[in-house]
Short mmCIF file of C-alpha atoms in Angstrom, two decimals:
data_model
loop_
_atom_site.label_atom_id
_atom_site.label_comp_id
_atom_site.label_asym_id
_atom_site.label_seq_id
_atom_site.Cartn_x
_atom_site.Cartn_y
_atom_site.Cartn_z
CA MET S 13 250.62 127.78 154.65
CA GLY S 14 252.80 128.21 151.56
CA ARG S 15 250.44 126.08 149.47
CA ASP S 16 247.44 128.09 150.61
CA LEU S 17 249.03 131.46 149.92
CA LEU S 18 250.27 130.39 146.52
CA TRP S 19 246.90 128.98 145.42
CA LEU S 20 247.26 130.50 141.94
CA ARG S 21 250.28 128.40 141.19
CA ASP S 22 248.43 125.17 141.99
CA ASP S 23 245.12 126.07 140.29
CA HIS S 24 246.65 127.15 137.02
CA GLY S 25 249.68 124.86 136.98
CA MET S 26 252.01 127.51 135.61
CA PHE S 27 254.32 128.69 138.35
CA ALA S 28 256.38 125.62 139.24
CA GLY S 29 259.55 127.72 139.38
CA ARG S 30 258.06 130.10 141.87
CA VAL S 31 256.75 127.27 144.03
CA ARG S 32 260.29 125.95 144.25
CA ASN S 33 261.55 129.44 145.19
CA TRP S 34 258.93 129.65 147.93
CA THR S 35 259.86 126.18 149.20
CA ARG S 36 263.53 127.18 149.34
CA CYS S 37 262.71 130.39 151.18
CA LYS S 38 260.56 128.50 153.67
CA LYS S 39 263.35 126.02 154.36
CA GLU S 40 265.83 128.83 154.94
CA GLY S 41 263.45 130.41 157.43
CA GLU S 42 262.01 127.27 158.95
CA ASN S 43 263.39 128.11 162.39
CA GLU S 44 261.81 131.52 162.28
CA PRO S 45 258.35 132.22 163.77
CA MET S 46 255.52 131.41 161.34
CA ASP S 47 254.29 134.99 161.18
CA ARG S 48 257.71 136.12 160.00
CA ILE S 49 257.73 133.40 157.36
CA VAL S 50 254.34 134.51 156.10
CA PHE S 51 254.76 138.28 156.16
CA ALA S 52 258.53 138.71 155.77
CA GLY S 53 259.59 135.51 154.05
CA ILE S 54 257.27 135.96 151.09
CA LEU S 55 258.44 139.53 150.60
CA TRP S 56 262.07 138.37 150.69
CA CYS S 57 261.32 135.71 148.09
CA ALA S 58 259.53 138.18 145.88
CA ALA S 59 262.09 140.96 146.19
CA GLY S 60 265.28 138.94 146.41
CA GLY S 61 264.50 135.85 144.37
CA LEU S 62 262.29 137.22 141.61
CA VAL S 63 262.46 140.96 141.13
CA VAL S 64 266.23 140.92 140.59
CA ALA S 65 265.81 138.39 137.79
CA GLN S 66 262.85 140.35 136.46
CA ALA S 67 264.93 143.54 136.25
CA ALA S 68 267.28 141.85 133.80
CA LYS S 69 264.45 141.42 131.27
CA PRO S 70 263.92 144.04 128.57
CA ALA S 71 261.09 146.49 129.17
CA ALA S 72 258.90 144.86 126.50
CA ALA S 73 259.04 141.56 128.42
CA ALA S 74 258.46 143.06 131.88
CA ASP S 75 256.09 140.98 133.99
CA SER S 76 255.16 143.08 137.01
CA ASP S 77 252.72 140.58 138.51
CA HIS S 78 254.98 137.54 137.88
CA ASP S 79 252.31 135.43 136.17
CA GLY S 80 254.36 134.55 133.10
CA LEU S 81 252.68 137.15 130.84
CA SER S 82 254.34 140.38 129.81
CA ASN S 83 252.74 143.67 130.78
CA VAL S 84 252.49 144.60 127.11
CA LEU S 85 250.60 141.44 126.13
CA GLU S 86 248.22 141.77 129.06
CA GLY S 87 247.47 145.38 128.19
CA GLU S 88 246.87 144.64 124.50
CA LEU S 89 244.48 141.76 125.20
CA LEU S 90 242.56 143.64 127.91
CA ASP S 91 242.00 146.56 125.56
CA GLN S 92 241.07 144.32 122.60
CA PHE S 93 238.47 142.29 124.50
CA GLN S 94 237.06 144.95 126.82
CA PRO S 95 233.27 144.51 126.75
CA ARG S 96 230.83 147.13 125.56
CA TRP S 97 229.12 148.13 128.79
CA MET S 98 225.44 149.02 128.92
CA ILE S 99 224.54 150.79 132.16
CA SER S 100 221.44 152.53 133.40
CA ARG S 101 221.24 156.30 133.33
CA GLU S 102 219.21 155.97 136.51
CA ASP S 103 221.86 154.02 138.48
CA CYS S 104 222.12 155.38 142.01
CA SER S 105 225.89 154.76 142.00
CA VAL S 106 226.24 156.56 138.65
CA LYS S 107 229.17 154.61 137.10
CA PRO S 108 231.90 152.15 138.13
CA ALA S 109 234.41 153.90 140.37
CA ARG S 110 238.13 154.64 140.34
CA PHE S 111 239.90 153.84 143.61
CA ALA S 112 242.82 155.60 145.27
CA PRO S 113 246.16 153.76 144.95
CA GLY S 114 248.31 152.82 147.92
CA LEU S 115 245.45 152.49 150.42
CA ALA S 116 244.51 149.18 152.04
CA VAL S 117 240.91 150.34 152.44
CA PRO S 118 239.05 150.78 149.11
CA THR S 119 238.58 154.53 148.77
CA VAL S 120 236.63 156.00 145.86
CA VAL S 121 238.27 158.83 143.97
CA SER S 122 235.62 159.30 141.31
CA ASP S 123 232.56 157.56 139.81
CA ASP S 124 234.05 157.93 136.34
CA GLY S 125 233.44 154.59 134.63
CA THR S 126 236.85 153.05 135.28
CA VAL S 127 237.16 149.37 134.33
CA TYR S 128 239.88 147.25 135.95
CA GLY S 129 241.33 144.13 134.39
CA GLN S 130 243.32 140.98 135.12
CA ALA S 131 245.03 138.50 132.80
CA PHE S 132 246.50 135.13 133.74
CA PRO S 133 247.39 131.80 132.09
CA LEU S 134 244.92 128.99 132.65
CA ARG S 135 245.80 125.84 130.72
CA LYS S 136 248.19 125.22 127.84
CA ASP S 137 247.68 127.90 125.17
CA GLU S 138 244.79 129.41 127.15
CA LEU S 139 244.49 132.73 128.95
CA GLU S 140 241.71 134.08 131.11
CA LEU S 141 240.81 137.76 131.27
CA HIS S 142 238.70 139.34 134.00
CA PHE S 143 237.06 142.74 133.64
CA TYR S 144 235.99 144.30 136.95
CA HIS S 145 233.40 147.03 137.28
CA LEU S 146 233.74 148.19 140.88
CA TRP S 147 231.09 150.41 142.41
CA ARG S 148 230.90 152.78 145.34
CA LYS S 149 227.78 151.00 146.57
CA ASP S 150 225.09 148.44 145.84
CA CYS S 151 221.88 150.39 146.26
CA GLY S 152 219.38 147.72 145.26
CA GLN S 153 217.55 145.36 147.58
CA MET S 154 219.70 144.60 150.65
CA GLY S 155 222.19 147.24 149.53
CA HIS S 156 225.69 147.70 150.94
CA ALA S 157 228.84 149.76 150.53
CA LEU S 158 231.31 148.66 147.83
CA ASP S 159 230.25 146.31 145.06
CA ALA S 160 232.70 144.14 143.08
CA GLU S 161 231.28 142.58 139.92
CA HIS S 162 233.00 141.22 136.82
CA VAL S 163 232.91 139.61 133.38
CA ALA S 164 235.42 137.03 132.13
CA VAL S 165 236.55 135.63 128.78
CA LEU S 166 238.63 132.55 127.98
CA LEU S 167 241.13 133.04 125.14
CA ARG S 168 242.87 130.33 123.15
CA ARG S 169 246.05 130.83 121.14
CA GLU S 170 245.93 130.02 117.44
CA SER S 171 248.58 130.15 114.77
CA GLY S 172 248.30 133.34 112.78
CA SER S 173 249.88 134.63 109.60
CA GLU S 174 253.69 134.64 109.37
CA GLY S 175 253.91 132.38 112.39
CA ARG S 176 252.46 134.98 114.77
CA SER S 177 250.17 133.85 117.56
CA LYS S 178 246.58 135.06 117.57
CA TRP S 179 244.31 134.96 120.58
CA ARG S 180 240.66 134.13 119.97
CA ALA S 181 237.83 134.22 122.51
CA MET S 182 236.23 130.82 123.14
CA TYR S 183 233.80 131.46 126.02
CA TRP S 184 232.30 134.43 127.87
CA TYR S 185 231.14 134.48 131.49
CA ALA S 186 229.07 137.16 133.21
CA ALA S 187 228.87 137.20 137.02
CA ALA S 188 225.61 138.12 138.68
CA HIS S 189 225.40 137.80 142.48
CA GLU S 190 228.09 135.13 142.73
CA ASP S 191 228.25 132.95 145.82
CA THR S 192 224.69 133.78 146.88
CA VAL S 193 221.43 131.89 146.53
CA CYS S 194 220.47 134.44 143.86
CA ASP S 195 223.48 133.62 141.68
CA ALA S 196 222.34 134.25 138.09
CA SER S 197 225.76 134.09 136.42
CA GLN S 198 225.85 132.91 132.79
CA ILE S 199 228.30 131.30 130.38
CA THR S 200 228.21 130.87 126.62
CA ARG S 201 230.37 130.37 123.56
CA ALA S 202 231.98 133.48 122.14
CA SER S 203 230.59 132.56 118.72
CA THR S 204 227.06 132.71 120.12
CA LEU S 205 227.62 136.38 120.98
CA GLU S 206 229.68 137.05 117.84
CA ALA S 207 232.48 138.15 120.19
CA GLU S 208 235.43 135.98 119.21
CA ASP S 209 237.78 138.82 118.27
CA GLN S 210 236.31 141.65 120.33
CA GLY S 211 234.47 142.35 123.54
CA ALA S 212 230.93 141.14 124.12
CA THR S 213 228.08 143.51 124.92
CA VAL S 214 227.22 143.29 128.63
CA TRP S 215 224.17 144.72 130.41
CA ILE S 216 224.62 145.88 134.02
CA SER S 217 221.51 145.85 136.17
CA SER S 218 220.63 149.15 137.78
CA GLY S 219 221.61 149.42 141.44
CA LYS S 220 222.48 145.72 141.88
CA HIS S 221 225.13 145.69 139.13
CA GLY S 222 224.75 142.06 138.09
CA SER S 223 226.33 141.36 134.68
CA PHE S 224 224.20 139.85 131.91
CA LEU S 225 225.10 138.63 128.43
CA ASN S 226 221.68 139.62 127.10
CA GLU S 227 219.29 142.36 128.15
CA GLU S 228 216.39 139.94 128.43
CA LEU S 229 218.23 137.94 131.12
CA CYS S 230 218.44 141.01 133.34
CA THR S 231 215.07 140.25 134.93
CA HIS S 232 215.66 136.53 135.48
CA GLY S 233 217.25 136.70 138.90
CA CYS S 234 215.64 136.77 142.33
CA GLY S 235 213.64 139.89 141.53
CA GLY S 236 216.23 142.55 142.30
CA ASP S 237 217.65 143.08 138.82
CA HIS S 238 216.28 145.25 136.05
CA CYS S 239 217.82 146.98 133.05
CA ALA S 240 215.97 150.19 132.23
CA ASP S 241 216.96 153.37 130.41
CA MET S 242 220.25 151.79 129.33
CA ASP S 243 223.09 153.62 127.63
CA LYS S 244 226.55 152.61 126.41
CA MET S 245 229.21 153.64 128.91
CA LYS S 246 232.19 155.56 127.60
CA THR S 247 235.43 153.97 128.81
CA GLU S 248 239.16 154.54 128.71
CA ASP S 249 241.85 151.86 128.56
CA VAL S 250 241.46 149.04 131.08
CA VAL S 251 243.49 149.53 134.27
CA ASN S 252 245.49 146.34 134.94
CA LEU S 253 245.14 145.18 138.55
CA GLY S 254 247.95 142.64 138.33
CA GLU S 255 247.48 139.66 140.66
CA TRP S 256 246.06 139.68 144.14
CA LEU S 257 249.47 138.80 145.64
CA TYR S 258 251.21 141.28 143.33
CA PRO S 259 248.78 144.15 142.72
CA ALA S 260 249.82 146.69 140.10
CA ASP S 261 249.93 150.47 140.41
CA GLY S 262 249.34 150.48 144.14
CA ALA S 263 246.04 148.58 144.00
CA VAL S 264 246.66 147.03 147.43
CA TRP S 265 242.96 147.54 148.21
CA VAL S 266 242.14 144.40 146.17
CA ALA S 267 242.84 142.29 149.28
CA SER S 268 240.51 144.26 151.54
CA PRO S 269 238.07 142.07 153.53
CA GLN S 270 235.38 144.67 152.86
CA TRP S 271 234.59 143.01 149.53
CA PRO S 272 235.18 139.63 147.83
CA LEU S 273 237.44 141.00 145.08
CA ALA S 274 240.46 138.88 146.03
CA ASP S 275 238.32 135.71 145.85
CA LYS S 276 237.22 136.63 142.34
CA MET S 277 240.81 137.30 141.28
CA ARG S 278 242.19 133.97 142.46
CA ARG S 279 239.81 131.57 140.73
CA SER S 280 238.91 130.64 137.20
CA ASP S 281 235.36 131.06 135.92
CA PHE S 282 235.89 128.38 133.27
CA THR S 283 236.16 125.12 135.15
CA GLU S 284 236.34 121.97 133.06
CA ALA S 285 232.98 120.75 134.40
CA ARG S 286 231.26 124.03 133.52
CA VAL S 287 232.69 124.11 130.01
CA LYS S 288 231.78 120.46 129.36
CA ARG S 289 228.19 121.14 130.46
CA LEU S 290 227.98 124.10 128.09
CA GLU S 291 229.38 122.06 125.19
CA ARG S 292 226.50 119.60 125.56
CA LEU S 293 224.05 122.40 124.73
CA PRO S 294 223.29 123.78 121.25
CA GLU S 295 225.45 126.63 119.94
CA THR S 296 222.53 129.04 120.34
CA ASP S 297 222.33 128.67 124.13
CA VAL S 298 223.42 130.96 126.94
CA ALA S 299 223.70 128.68 129.98
CA TRP S 300 223.33 129.27 133.69
CA ALA S 301 226.73 128.93 135.30
CA ASN S 302 225.19 127.43 138.46
CA PRO S 303 221.87 125.84 137.43
CA SER S 304 221.52 123.95 140.70
CA LYS S 305 220.50 127.22 142.38
CA ARG S 306 217.56 127.91 140.08
CA PRO S 307 214.93 125.91 142.07
CA ALA S 308 215.76 127.81 145.26
CA GLN S 309 215.55 131.10 143.37
CA ALA S 310 212.13 130.17 142.03
CA ALA S 311 210.95 129.50 145.59
CA ILE S 312 212.32 132.86 146.77
CA TYR S 313 210.65 134.65 143.88
CA GLY S 314 207.36 132.86 144.44
CA GLY S 315 207.68 130.46 141.53
CA ASN S 316 207.59 133.31 139.02
CA SER S 317 208.19 132.05 135.50
CA ALA S 318 210.88 134.71 135.04
CA VAL S 319 213.15 132.86 137.44
CA ASN S 320 212.58 129.62 135.62
CA GLY S 321 214.15 131.09 132.49
CA VAL S 322 212.97 131.66 128.99
CA ALA S 323 214.12 128.38 127.51
CA ILE S 324 211.65 125.60 126.90
CA GLY S 325 211.81 121.86 126.65
CA GLY S 326 214.51 119.61 128.03
CA ARG S 327 217.14 122.37 127.95
CA SER S 328 215.41 124.62 130.48
CA THR S 329 217.41 123.39 133.49
CA ASP S 330 220.77 124.50 132.12
CA THR S 331 219.76 127.04 129.48
CA ALA S 332 219.16 130.66 130.39
CA LEU S 333 218.37 131.94 126.90
CA VAL S 334 218.41 130.79 123.29
CA LEU S 335 219.96 133.28 120.90
CA ALA S 336 220.20 133.35 117.11
CA ASN S 337 223.15 134.91 115.34
CA ASP S 338 223.84 135.04 111.60
CA LYS S 339 224.95 131.40 111.54
CA THR S 340 221.89 130.15 113.38
CA ASN S 341 219.61 132.44 111.38
CA ARG S 342 220.79 130.76 108.21
CA ALA S 343 220.18 127.37 109.76
CA LEU S 344 216.73 128.45 110.90
CA ASP S 345 215.92 129.85 107.44
CA LYS S 346 216.93 126.55 105.87
CA ALA S 347 214.89 124.64 108.42
CA GLN S 348 211.94 126.91 107.76
CA ARG S 349 212.23 126.37 104.02
CA ASN S 350 212.49 122.62 104.52
CA THR S 351 209.50 122.71 106.85
CA GLY S 352 207.54 124.82 104.38
CA ASN S 353 208.35 122.48 101.50
CA ALA S 354 207.40 119.49 103.60
CA LEU S 355 204.10 121.09 104.61
CA THR S 356 203.32 121.99 100.99
CA LYS S 357 204.05 118.46 99.85
CA SER S 358 202.02 117.07 102.72
CA TYR S 359 199.11 119.38 101.89
CA ARG S 360 199.12 118.28 98.29
CA ASN S 361 199.19 114.63 99.29
CA VAL S 362 196.34 115.12 101.75
CA ARG S 363 194.31 117.03 99.16
CA LYS S 364 194.89 114.29 96.59
CA ALA S 365 193.91 111.63 99.09
CA LEU S 366 190.76 113.48 100.10
CA LYS S 367 189.79 113.98 96.47
CA GLY S 368 190.24 110.26 95.82
CA ALA S 369 188.20 109.39 98.88
CA ALA S 370 185.40 111.75 97.80
CA THR S 371 185.26 110.21 94.30
CA SER S 372 185.05 106.71 95.74
CA THR S 373 182.29 107.78 98.10
CA THR S 374 180.12 109.33 95.36
CA ARG S 375 180.49 106.25 93.21
CA THR S 376 179.41 104.06 96.08
CA LEU S 377 176.29 106.18 96.52
CA GLY S 378 175.51 105.98 92.76
CA VAL S 379 176.28 109.62 92.16
CA GLU S 380 178.29 110.32 89.02
CA ASP S 381 179.63 113.63 87.91
CA GLY S 382 176.86 115.63 86.16
CA ASN S 383 174.14 113.02 86.94
CA ALA S 384 173.33 113.86 90.49
CA ASP S 385 170.01 115.50 89.65
CA ALA S 386 168.97 112.70 87.28
CA ASN S 387 169.34 110.11 90.01
CA GLN S 388 167.28 112.01 92.53
CA ASP S 389 163.53 111.18 92.97
CA THR S 390 161.19 113.66 91.36
CA PRO S 391 159.14 115.49 94.02
CA LYS S 392 155.52 114.64 94.04
#
C-alpha cells in the first residue's frame, strides 16, 4: 500500500528520504488496522516527520509540496514557461475556470481564464512542468461536466553565467483526449517551436479543449476538434497546485474521482521511449505521442485523410506535422539553391548534349549548315 500511495517517489527516483520515513511510520503502526495506517499514518508522517523539519528552512527555501523544489523556484519557472493560450471566442465554456479552495468536490468559482501549474523533478538535472487548463464542462461531442486538460514541458539545467543555473526547455507535450481511442496528443523539441526560453503557443479546440502545438493539427483528431475564431487568452500568474498528495492553497479537489486530474499529476509525459522515438525524427517534426492509436482513429473517422496526418513519406506513422523555423528555413533555402544550381547545370548539359546529337544527325543525313536548300531536289 505504501509503495502504491507514494508512486511519485518511485517514478521520479527523488524522494528516497521520504520513502524511508514512510517505511518507519508503517513499522511503528504495523499493529494498527490498515485503514488507520493509510489515512492517519500518512498524515502523522507528513506532519510529524516532515513539516517540523520543513519549518526550520528559511522562507526562500520553503517546499510546501515536499518534492525537493522550493516554492520560489517553482513559481518562477511556471511563470517563465507559461504557454501563450489561443482559445475560441465561441467556446461554450468561455474560459478555463477557477475552483473554490478547501472543497473535495471541484466547484467552479469563475470562468476567468485561470491556469494551474505543477513542477516536479524528473531525472538528474531535469524538471517537468505541467500547465492545467481546467474547464467547467466539455460541451463538444459526448460532452460531460468538468474537463481537465494540460500541456507539459521538460526543462534541463545548464550552467549559466557566474556559476548560476539556467533552465532551458528541451521538449513540449500537448495533451488531447488522453487515455481514449481519440488520443491526439503531440510531442516535439522545444527548438522546433522556438520555445526554449519561453512558453510555446498552444491552440485549444473549441468545446473539446484538446491542446495542440499547431493550429493545423486541431482538426486531425477523431472529428470533434476544431479551432475557429481564435484569440489569445489573457492570463495572470500560474496558480501552483503542488502535488496530488500535498495540494497547495486548499486545492484538495485535485483528487476528486469526478475527473482524471490526479492521474495526470502523478505521471510524466516524457517517458524515455517517447523521447527516443522523437529523437529519431527530423528536427522539423511534431510527433504523435501515441501513434499506435492512429489506425483506429482513421477507422472511426471513416478513413478521412485528416486523421492520417499531414506528413508524407516514411515519417507519416509517427509524424503529426512538419514545421519550419528560422533554422530549417535557412537549411531549406540552401537546399533550394543547391537544387536550383544542380537543375541549371543539368539543363545546360542536356542542352549541350541535344545540340551535339542534332549536329551529328544532320551530318548523317547530308545536311550541312546553310546548304540544306542546295541538297534538296528541284521540284519539277
